[in-house]
PDB file of C-alpha atoms in Angstrom:
ATOM      1  CA  MET A   1     -26.381-150.734 -86.868  1.00  0.00           C
ATOM      2  CA  ASP A   2     -29.281-152.879 -88.015  1.00  0.00           C
ATOM      3  CA  ARG A   3     -32.213-150.566 -87.275  1.00  0.00           C
ATOM      4  CA  LYS A   4     -33.739-148.497 -90.076  1.00  0.00           C
ATOM      5  CA  PRO A   5     -32.595-144.891 -90.392  1.00  0.00           C
ATOM      6  CA  LYS A   6     -35.108-142.187 -89.530  1.00  0.00           C
ATOM      7  CA  ILE A   7     -32.972-139.300 -90.832  1.00  0.00           C
ATOM      8  CA  ALA A   8     -31.839-138.883 -94.443  1.00  0.00           C
ATOM      9  CA  ILE A   9     -28.978-136.630 -95.532  1.00  0.00           C
ATOM     10  CA  LEU A  10     -29.221-135.312 -99.095  1.00  0.00           C
ATOM     11  CA  ARG A  11     -25.669-135.105-100.417  1.00  0.00           C
ATOM     12  CA  TRP A  12     -23.933-133.757-103.519  1.00  0.00           C
ATOM     13  CA  GLU A  13     -23.493-135.906-106.601  1.00  0.00           C
ATOM     14  CA  GLN A  14     -20.294-137.907-106.608  1.00  0.00           C
ATOM     15  CA  GLY A  15     -17.889-136.410-109.142  1.00  0.00           C
ATOM     16  CA  LEU A  16     -19.088-132.873-108.404  1.00  0.00           C
ATOM     17  CA  VAL A  17     -17.382-132.757-104.996  1.00  0.00           C
ATOM     18  CA  PRO A  18     -14.006-130.910-105.009  1.00  0.00           C
ATOM     19  CA  GLU A  19     -10.964-133.005-104.067  1.00  0.00           C
ATOM     20  CA  GLY A  20     -10.357-131.067-100.849  1.00  0.00           C
ATOM     21  CA  LEU A  21     -13.917-131.633 -99.674  1.00  0.00           C
ATOM     22  CA  MET A  22     -13.548-135.328-100.400  1.00  0.00           C
ATOM     23  CA  GLN A  23     -10.647-135.343 -97.930  1.00  0.00           C
ATOM     24  CA  LEU A  24     -12.811-133.617 -95.341  1.00  0.00           C
ATOM     25  CA  GLU A  25     -15.610-136.148 -95.872  1.00  0.00           C
ATOM     26  CA  THR A  26     -13.443-138.883 -94.355  1.00  0.00           C
ATOM     27  CA  MET A  27     -13.152-137.034 -91.022  1.00  0.00           C
ATOM     28  CA  PRO A  28     -15.359-137.914 -88.051  1.00  0.00           C
ATOM     29  CA  GLY A  29     -17.750-134.998 -87.628  1.00  0.00           C
ATOM     30  CA  ASN A  30     -18.306-134.478 -91.329  1.00  0.00           C
ATOM     31  CA  SER A  31     -21.933-134.586 -92.464  1.00  0.00           C
ATOM     32  CA  THR A  32     -21.326-137.331 -95.017  1.00  0.00           C
ATOM     33  CA  ASN A  33     -19.312-139.647 -92.776  1.00  0.00           C
ATOM     34  CA  PRO A  34     -21.666-142.252 -91.235  1.00  0.00           C
ATOM     35  CA  GLU A  35     -19.218-142.691 -88.350  1.00  0.00           C
ATOM     36  CA  THR A  36     -20.109-139.161 -87.223  1.00  0.00           C
ATOM     37  CA  PHE A  37     -23.456-140.319 -85.889  1.00  0.00           C
ATOM     38  CA  PRO A  38     -24.294-142.670 -82.986  1.00  0.00           C
ATOM     39  CA  PHE A  39     -27.441-143.643 -84.894  1.00  0.00           C
ATOM     40  CA  PRO A  40     -28.097-144.812 -88.460  1.00  0.00           C
ATOM     41  CA  VAL A  41     -28.525-142.241 -91.236  1.00  0.00           C
ATOM     42  CA  LYS A  42     -29.360-142.682 -94.894  1.00  0.00           C
ATOM     43  CA  LEU A  43     -27.039-140.822 -97.272  1.00  0.00           C
ATOM     44  CA  VAL A  44     -28.823-140.013-100.520  1.00  0.00           C
ATOM     45  CA  GLU A  45     -26.964-138.688-103.537  1.00  0.00           C
ATOM     46  CA  VAL A  46     -28.882-135.987-105.422  1.00  0.00           C
ATOM     47  CA  PRO A  47     -28.052-135.928-109.157  1.00  0.00           C
ATOM     48  CA  GLY A  48     -26.791-132.515-110.233  1.00  0.00           C
ATOM     49  CA  ALA A  49     -26.185-131.220-106.713  1.00  0.00           C
ATOM     50  CA  GLY A  50     -22.836-129.453-106.400  1.00  0.00           C
ATOM     51  CA  VAL A  51     -21.093-126.100-106.019  1.00  0.00           C
ATOM     52  CA  GLU A  52     -22.735-124.607-109.123  1.00  0.00           C
ATOM     53  CA  THR A  53     -26.341-125.639-108.416  1.00  0.00           C
ATOM     54  CA  VAL A  54     -26.320-125.116-104.633  1.00  0.00           C
ATOM     55  CA  ILE A  55     -23.868-122.279-103.924  1.00  0.00           C
ATOM     56  CA  THR A  56     -23.096-120.307-107.089  1.00  0.00           C
ATOM     57  CA  ASN A  57     -26.500-120.410-108.771  1.00  0.00           C
ATOM     58  CA  PRO A  58     -29.140-122.126-106.597  1.00  0.00           C
ATOM     59  CA  SER A  59     -31.209-124.217-108.970  1.00  0.00           C
ATOM     60  CA  LYS A  60     -35.010-124.381-108.883  1.00  0.00           C
ATOM     61  CA  ALA A  61     -34.811-127.618-110.851  1.00  0.00           C
ATOM     62  CA  LEU A  62     -32.558-129.074-108.172  1.00  0.00           C
ATOM     63  CA  LEU A  63     -34.984-127.888-105.482  1.00  0.00           C
ATOM     64  CA  LYS A  64     -37.810-129.717-107.238  1.00  0.00           C
ATOM     65  CA  ASP A  65     -35.753-132.903-107.391  1.00  0.00           C
ATOM     66  CA  MET A  66     -34.804-132.621-103.707  1.00  0.00           C
ATOM     67  CA  ILE A  67     -38.463-132.308-102.776  1.00  0.00           C
ATOM     68  CA  GLU A  68     -39.460-135.313-104.877  1.00  0.00           C
ATOM     69  CA  ILE A  69     -36.624-137.435-103.493  1.00  0.00           C
ATOM     70  CA  SER A  70     -37.574-136.434 -99.946  1.00  0.00           C
ATOM     71  CA  LYS A  71     -41.238-137.296-100.472  1.00  0.00           C
ATOM     72  CA  LYS A  72     -40.268-140.713-101.780  1.00  0.00           C
ATOM     73  CA  LEU A  73     -37.975-141.326 -98.809  1.00  0.00           C
ATOM     74  CA  ALA A  74     -40.757-140.425 -96.383  1.00  0.00           C
ATOM     75  CA  GLU A  75     -43.451-142.445 -98.138  1.00  0.00           C
ATOM     76  CA  GLU A  76     -41.489-145.531 -99.146  1.00  0.00           C
ATOM     77  CA  GLU A  77     -38.715-145.842 -96.567  1.00  0.00           C
ATOM     78  CA  GLY A  78     -40.202-144.314 -93.444  1.00  0.00           C
ATOM     79  CA  ILE A  79     -37.715-141.443 -93.232  1.00  0.00           C
ATOM     80  CA  ARG A  80     -38.924-138.981 -90.594  1.00  0.00           C
ATOM     81  CA  ALA A  81     -36.563-136.012 -91.088  1.00  0.00           C
ATOM     82  CA  ILE A  82     -34.538-134.589 -93.973  1.00  0.00           C
ATOM     83  CA  THR A  83     -31.257-132.712 -93.765  1.00  0.00           C
ATOM     84  CA  THR A  84     -28.542-131.869 -96.296  1.00  0.00           C
ATOM     85  CA  SER A  85     -24.780-132.051 -96.682  1.00  0.00           C
ATOM     86  CA  CYS A  86     -24.323-128.320 -97.428  1.00  0.00           C
ATOM     87  CA  GLY A  87     -25.435-125.350 -95.354  1.00  0.00           C
ATOM     88  CA  PHE A  88     -26.075-123.251 -98.457  1.00  0.00           C
ATOM     89  CA  ASN A  89     -29.183-125.360 -99.009  1.00  0.00           C
ATOM     90  CA  ALA A  90     -30.648-122.864 -96.527  1.00  0.00           C
ATOM     91  CA  VAL A  91     -31.900-121.030 -99.602  1.00  0.00           C
ATOM     92  CA  PHE A  92     -34.342-123.927-100.110  1.00  0.00           C
ATOM     93  CA  GLN A  93     -35.495-124.227 -96.471  1.00  0.00           C
ATOM     94  CA  ARG A  94     -38.935-122.646 -96.715  1.00  0.00           C
ATOM     95  CA  GLU A  95     -39.926-124.315 -99.980  1.00  0.00           C
ATOM     96  CA  MET A  96     -38.855-127.744 -98.745  1.00  0.00           C
ATOM     97  CA  ALA A  97     -40.464-127.376 -95.316  1.00  0.00           C
ATOM     98  CA  ASP A  98     -43.729-126.221 -96.918  1.00  0.00           C
ATOM     99  CA  ALA A  99     -43.723-129.083 -99.424  1.00  0.00           C
ATOM    100  CA  LEU A 100     -42.943-131.941 -97.038  1.00  0.00           C
ATOM    101  CA  SER A 101     -44.871-133.507 -94.173  1.00  0.00           C
ATOM    102  CA  ILE A 102     -41.703-134.246 -92.160  1.00  0.00           C
ATOM    103  CA  PRO A 103     -39.180-131.862 -90.556  1.00  0.00           C
ATOM    104  CA  VAL A 104     -36.563-130.309 -92.844  1.00  0.00           C
ATOM    105  CA  LEU A 105     -33.197-129.105 -91.562  1.00  0.00           C
ATOM    106  CA  THR A 106     -31.335-127.741 -94.561  1.00  0.00           C
ATOM    107  CA  SER A 107     -28.690-125.741 -92.712  1.00  0.00           C
ATOM    108  CA  SER A 108     -27.082-125.233 -89.321  1.00  0.00           C
ATOM    109  CA  LEU A 109     -28.086-121.576 -89.790  1.00  0.00           C
ATOM    110  CA  LEU A 110     -31.485-122.629 -88.424  1.00  0.00           C
ATOM    111  CA  GLN A 111     -29.802-122.537 -85.013  1.00  0.00           C
ATOM    112  CA  VAL A 112     -28.901-118.830 -85.184  1.00  0.00           C
ATOM    113  CA  PRO A 113     -32.216-117.497 -83.752  1.00  0.00           C
ATOM    114  CA  PHE A 114     -32.000-120.126 -81.002  1.00  0.00           C
ATOM    115  CA  VAL A 115     -28.396-119.200 -80.189  1.00  0.00           C
ATOM    116  CA  GLN A 116     -29.207-115.480 -80.264  1.00  0.00           C
ATOM    117  CA  ASN A 117     -31.794-116.061 -77.556  1.00  0.00           C
ATOM    118  CA  LEU A 118     -29.316-118.115 -75.536  1.00  0.00           C
ATOM    119  CA  ILE A 119     -26.682-115.383 -75.396  1.00  0.00           C
ATOM    120  CA  GLY A 120     -28.976-112.346 -75.275  1.00  0.00           C
ATOM    121  CA  LEU A 121     -30.012-109.849 -77.901  1.00  0.00           C
ATOM    122  CA  ASP A 122     -27.183-107.464 -77.073  1.00  0.00           C
ATOM    123  CA  ARG A 123     -24.486-109.982 -78.048  1.00  0.00           C
ATOM    124  CA  THR A 124     -23.380-111.205 -81.466  1.00  0.00           C
ATOM    125  CA  VAL A 125     -23.698-114.620 -83.086  1.00  0.00           C
ATOM    126  CA  ALA A 126     -20.695-115.181 -85.343  1.00  0.00           C
ATOM    127  CA  VAL A 127     -21.365-117.309 -88.429  1.00  0.00           C
ATOM    128  CA  ILE A 128     -18.367-118.923 -90.109  1.00  0.00           C
ATOM    129  CA  THR A 129     -19.095-119.830 -93.712  1.00  0.00           C
ATOM    130  CA  ALA A 130     -17.229-121.381 -96.616  1.00  0.00           C
ATOM    131  CA  ASN A 131     -17.743-118.263 -98.723  1.00  0.00           C
ATOM    132  CA  LYS A 132     -19.099-115.006 -97.294  1.00  0.00           C
ATOM    133  CA  GLY A 133     -19.967-113.549-100.703  1.00  0.00           C
ATOM    134  CA  SER A 134     -22.298-116.450-101.441  1.00  0.00           C
ATOM    135  CA  LEU A 135     -24.186-116.260 -98.144  1.00  0.00           C
ATOM    136  CA  THR A 136     -26.966-113.736 -98.764  1.00  0.00           C
ATOM    137  CA  ARG A 137     -29.880-112.244 -96.857  1.00  0.00           C
ATOM    138  CA  VAL A 138     -32.064-114.763 -98.690  1.00  0.00           C
ATOM    139  CA  HIS A 139     -30.222-117.634 -96.973  1.00  0.00           C
ATOM    140  CA  LEU A 140     -30.412-115.951 -93.579  1.00  0.00           C
ATOM    141  CA  GLU A 141     -34.068-114.972 -93.802  1.00  0.00           C
ATOM    142  CA  ALA A 142     -35.047-118.460 -94.955  1.00  0.00           C
ATOM    143  CA  CYS A 143     -33.691-119.707 -91.618  1.00  0.00           C
ATOM    144  CA  GLY A 144     -35.544-117.103 -89.556  1.00  0.00           C
ATOM    145  CA  ILE A 145     -32.575-114.772 -89.064  1.00  0.00           C
ATOM    146  CA  THR A 146     -34.015-111.266 -88.943  1.00  0.00           C
ATOM    147  CA  GLU A 147     -32.420-107.835 -89.303  1.00  0.00           C
ATOM    148  CA  ASP A 148     -32.773-107.094 -85.598  1.00  0.00           C
ATOM    149  CA  MET A 149     -30.588-110.055 -84.650  1.00  0.00           C
ATOM    150  CA  HIS A 150     -26.899-109.425 -84.100  1.00  0.00           C
ATOM    151  CA  THR A 151     -25.368-111.754 -86.662  1.00  0.00           C
ATOM    152  CA  GLU A 152     -21.914-111.246 -88.158  1.00  0.00           C
ATOM    153  CA  VAL A 153     -20.651-113.442 -90.985  1.00  0.00           C
ATOM    154  CA  PHE A 154     -17.005-114.426 -91.406  1.00  0.00           C
ATOM    155  CA  GLY A 155     -15.872-116.232 -94.560  1.00  0.00           C
ATOM    156  CA  LEU A 156     -13.036-118.647 -95.296  1.00  0.00           C
ATOM    157  CA  GLU A 157     -12.691-117.644 -98.943  1.00  0.00           C
ATOM    158  CA  GLY A 158      -9.648-115.479 -98.186  1.00  0.00           C
ATOM    159  CA  CYS A 159      -7.752-118.417 -96.701  1.00  0.00           C
ATOM    160  CA  LYS A 160      -5.137-119.673 -99.160  1.00  0.00           C
ATOM    161  CA  GLU A 161      -5.503-123.400 -98.581  1.00  0.00           C
ATOM    162  CA  TRP A 162      -9.290-123.411 -98.090  1.00  0.00           C
ATOM    163  CA  SER A 163      -9.850-121.400-101.281  1.00  0.00           C
ATOM    164  CA  LYS A 164      -8.593-124.366-103.324  1.00  0.00           C
ATOM    165  CA  ILE A 165     -12.186-125.621-103.116  1.00  0.00           C
ATOM    166  CA  PHE A 166     -13.156-122.857-105.514  1.00  0.00           C
ATOM    167  CA  ASP A 167      -9.896-121.979-107.305  1.00  0.00           C
ATOM    168  CA  CYS A 168      -8.231-125.383-107.675  1.00  0.00           C
ATOM    169  CA  PRO A 169     -10.964-127.979-107.038  1.00  0.00           C
ATOM    170  CA  ASP A 170      -8.834-130.891-108.241  1.00  0.00           C
ATOM    171  CA  GLU A 171      -6.025-130.242-105.735  1.00  0.00           C
ATOM    172  CA  ARG A 172      -5.790-131.915-102.332  1.00  0.00           C
ATOM    173  CA  PHE A 173      -5.655-129.970 -99.086  1.00  0.00           C
ATOM    174  CA  ASP A 174      -2.775-129.604 -96.688  1.00  0.00           C
ATOM    175  CA  MET A 175      -5.012-130.536 -93.761  1.00  0.00           C
ATOM    176  CA  LYS A 176      -2.799-128.976 -91.098  1.00  0.00           C
ATOM    177  CA  ALA A 177      -2.897-125.688 -93.015  1.00  0.00           C
ATOM    178  CA  VAL A 178      -6.693-125.905 -93.382  1.00  0.00           C
ATOM    179  CA  GLU A 179      -7.137-126.491 -89.654  1.00  0.00           C
ATOM    180  CA  LYS A 180      -4.907-123.519 -88.851  1.00  0.00           C
ATOM    181  CA  GLU A 181      -6.906-121.302 -91.234  1.00  0.00           C
ATOM    182  CA  ILE A 182     -10.275-122.338 -89.800  1.00  0.00           C
ATOM    183  CA  VAL A 183      -9.276-121.890 -86.159  1.00  0.00           C
ATOM    184  CA  GLY A 184      -7.456-118.667 -87.058  1.00  0.00           C
ATOM    185  CA  THR A 185     -10.592-117.272 -88.692  1.00  0.00           C
ATOM    186  CA  ALA A 186     -12.549-117.863 -85.488  1.00  0.00           C
ATOM    187  CA  GLU A 187      -9.827-116.267 -83.383  1.00  0.00           C
ATOM    188  CA  ALA A 188      -9.675-113.219 -85.663  1.00  0.00           C
ATOM    189  CA  ALA A 189     -13.471-112.898 -85.553  1.00  0.00           C
ATOM    190  CA  VAL A 190     -13.597-112.834 -81.762  1.00  0.00           C
ATOM    191  CA  LYS A 191     -10.678-110.419 -81.618  1.00  0.00           C
ATOM    192  CA  SER A 192     -12.420-108.055 -84.043  1.00  0.00           C
ATOM    193  CA  ASN A 193     -15.730-108.168 -82.158  1.00  0.00           C
ATOM    194  CA  PRO A 194     -15.585-108.770 -78.382  1.00  0.00           C
ATOM    195  CA  ALA A 195     -19.416-108.849 -78.327  1.00  0.00           C
ATOM    196  CA  ILE A 196     -19.421-112.288 -79.975  1.00  0.00           C
ATOM    197  CA  GLY A 197     -21.015-114.717 -77.537  1.00  0.00           C
ATOM    198  CA  ALA A 198     -21.242-117.877 -79.648  1.00  0.00           C
ATOM    199  CA  ILE A 199     -20.286-119.279 -83.045  1.00  0.00           C
ATOM    200  CA  VAL A 200     -22.408-121.121 -85.606  1.00  0.00           C
ATOM    201  CA  LEU A 201     -20.541-123.038 -88.312  1.00  0.00           C
ATOM    202  CA  GLU A 202     -22.543-122.826 -91.543  1.00  0.00           C
ATOM    203  CA  CYS A 203     -20.398-125.242 -93.504  1.00  0.00           C
ATOM    204  CA  THR A 204     -21.035-128.952 -92.913  1.00  0.00           C
ATOM    205  CA  ASP A 205     -17.315-129.648 -93.425  1.00  0.00           C
ATOM    206  CA  LEU A 206     -16.351-127.606 -90.359  1.00  0.00           C
ATOM    207  CA  PRO A 207     -17.723-129.712 -87.433  1.00  0.00           C
ATOM    208  CA  PRO A 208     -14.484-131.763 -87.235  1.00  0.00           C
ATOM    209  CA  PHE A 209     -12.826-128.528 -86.085  1.00  0.00           C
ATOM    210  CA  ALA A 210     -15.604-127.354 -83.717  1.00  0.00           C
ATOM    211  CA  GLN A 211     -13.927-128.523 -80.515  1.00  0.00           C
ATOM    212  CA  LYS A 212     -10.617-126.893 -81.396  1.00  0.00           C
ATOM    213  CA  ILE A 213     -12.425-123.666 -82.284  1.00  0.00           C
ATOM    214  CA  SER A 214     -14.284-123.710 -78.962  1.00  0.00           C
ATOM    215  CA  GLU A 215     -11.072-124.315 -77.041  1.00  0.00           C
ATOM    216  CA  ALA A 216      -9.266-121.534 -78.919  1.00  0.00           C
ATOM    217  CA  VAL A 217     -11.910-118.829 -78.330  1.00  0.00           C
ATOM    218  CA  ASN A 218     -13.561-120.159 -75.150  1.00  0.00           C
ATOM    219  CA  LEU A 219     -17.052-119.890 -76.638  1.00  0.00           C
ATOM    220  CA  PRO A 220     -19.821-122.383 -77.444  1.00  0.00           C
ATOM    221  CA  VAL A 221     -19.813-123.605 -81.047  1.00  0.00           C
ATOM    222  CA  PHE A 222     -22.921-124.874 -82.835  1.00  0.00           C
ATOM    223  CA  ASP A 223     -22.805-126.746 -86.141  1.00  0.00           C
ATOM    224  CA  PHE A 224     -24.421-129.381 -88.336  1.00  0.00           C
ATOM    225  CA  VAL A 225     -23.792-132.081 -85.744  1.00  0.00           C
ATOM    226  CA  SER A 226     -25.549-130.203 -82.943  1.00  0.00           C
ATOM    227  CA  MET A 227     -28.468-129.524 -85.306  1.00  0.00           C
ATOM    228  CA  ILE A 228     -28.931-133.123 -86.396  1.00  0.00           C
ATOM    229  CA  GLY A 229     -28.570-134.081 -82.741  1.00  0.00           C
ATOM    230  CA  TYR A 230     -31.742-132.128 -81.921  1.00  0.00           C
ATOM    231  CA  ALA A 231     -33.607-134.089 -84.588  1.00  0.00           C
ATOM    232  CA  ALA A 232     -32.197-137.403 -83.400  1.00  0.00           C
ATOM    233  CA  ILE A 233     -33.296-136.751 -79.816  1.00  0.00           C
ATOM    234  CA  ALA A 234     -36.741-135.575 -80.943  1.00  0.00           C
ATOM    235  CA  LEU A 235     -37.211-138.735 -83.019  1.00  0.00           C
ATOM    236  CA  GLY A 236     -36.041-141.036 -80.256  1.00  0.00           C
ATOM    237  CA  GLU A 237     -32.833-142.006 -82.045  1.00  0.00           C
ATOM    238  CA  VAL A 238     -30.769-140.811 -79.086  1.00  0.00           C
ATOM    239  CA  ASN A 239     -31.787-141.275 -75.454  1.00  0.00           C
ATOM    240  CA  MET A 240     -30.268-138.864 -72.941  1.00  0.00           C
ATOM    241  CA  TYR A 241     -31.454-140.817 -69.909  1.00  0.00           C
TER     242      TYR A 241
END
């Protein structure tokens, strides 16, 4: 593609990405794989961004750097929307949106209020996340998810193969096992709560499995790709007619 990107994706610093996630990054559907998108995107590495500064202990210094990088992209390169390669950046949503003059989409969690309205207030939006313990009310509220919404969070941290991201970051995944764990988590969620009417995948590494999840549970699945698709259509990067 020879046209200039309008959307920039702020990604983790190379060397701070666990080995398993590096495998996932090669899959179509992953947020950091340019082949995921039918339009050009600009991938921008943010120094210091990684598990520790985004998920474990969200860093105000990192937030400041992300804002400065985003401003520069908008002013100097004509970028018209900013998104990120990790849904846990939701914790920074309000600060970034307030600081920038262009739309900011830090996390697919921004879709939860939208999805809740699609399925009705008496049904549940299931959120599948990389680590349930790290996804707090702060993340949810920053994306407009209020207490009166029916949101239930399901984490992958108890899955043996997936948990290598945190426990054995230098080990590679058995990808068939990871797929089975992810789809199995969705199936278990729906079985435990028949009121679930849709699923939102928080983690930007999960979109490659969205179709298989949808087929397994017969429910609509929203993720990073659907979110960035809204931005692309709004900016004229994708024409539906």
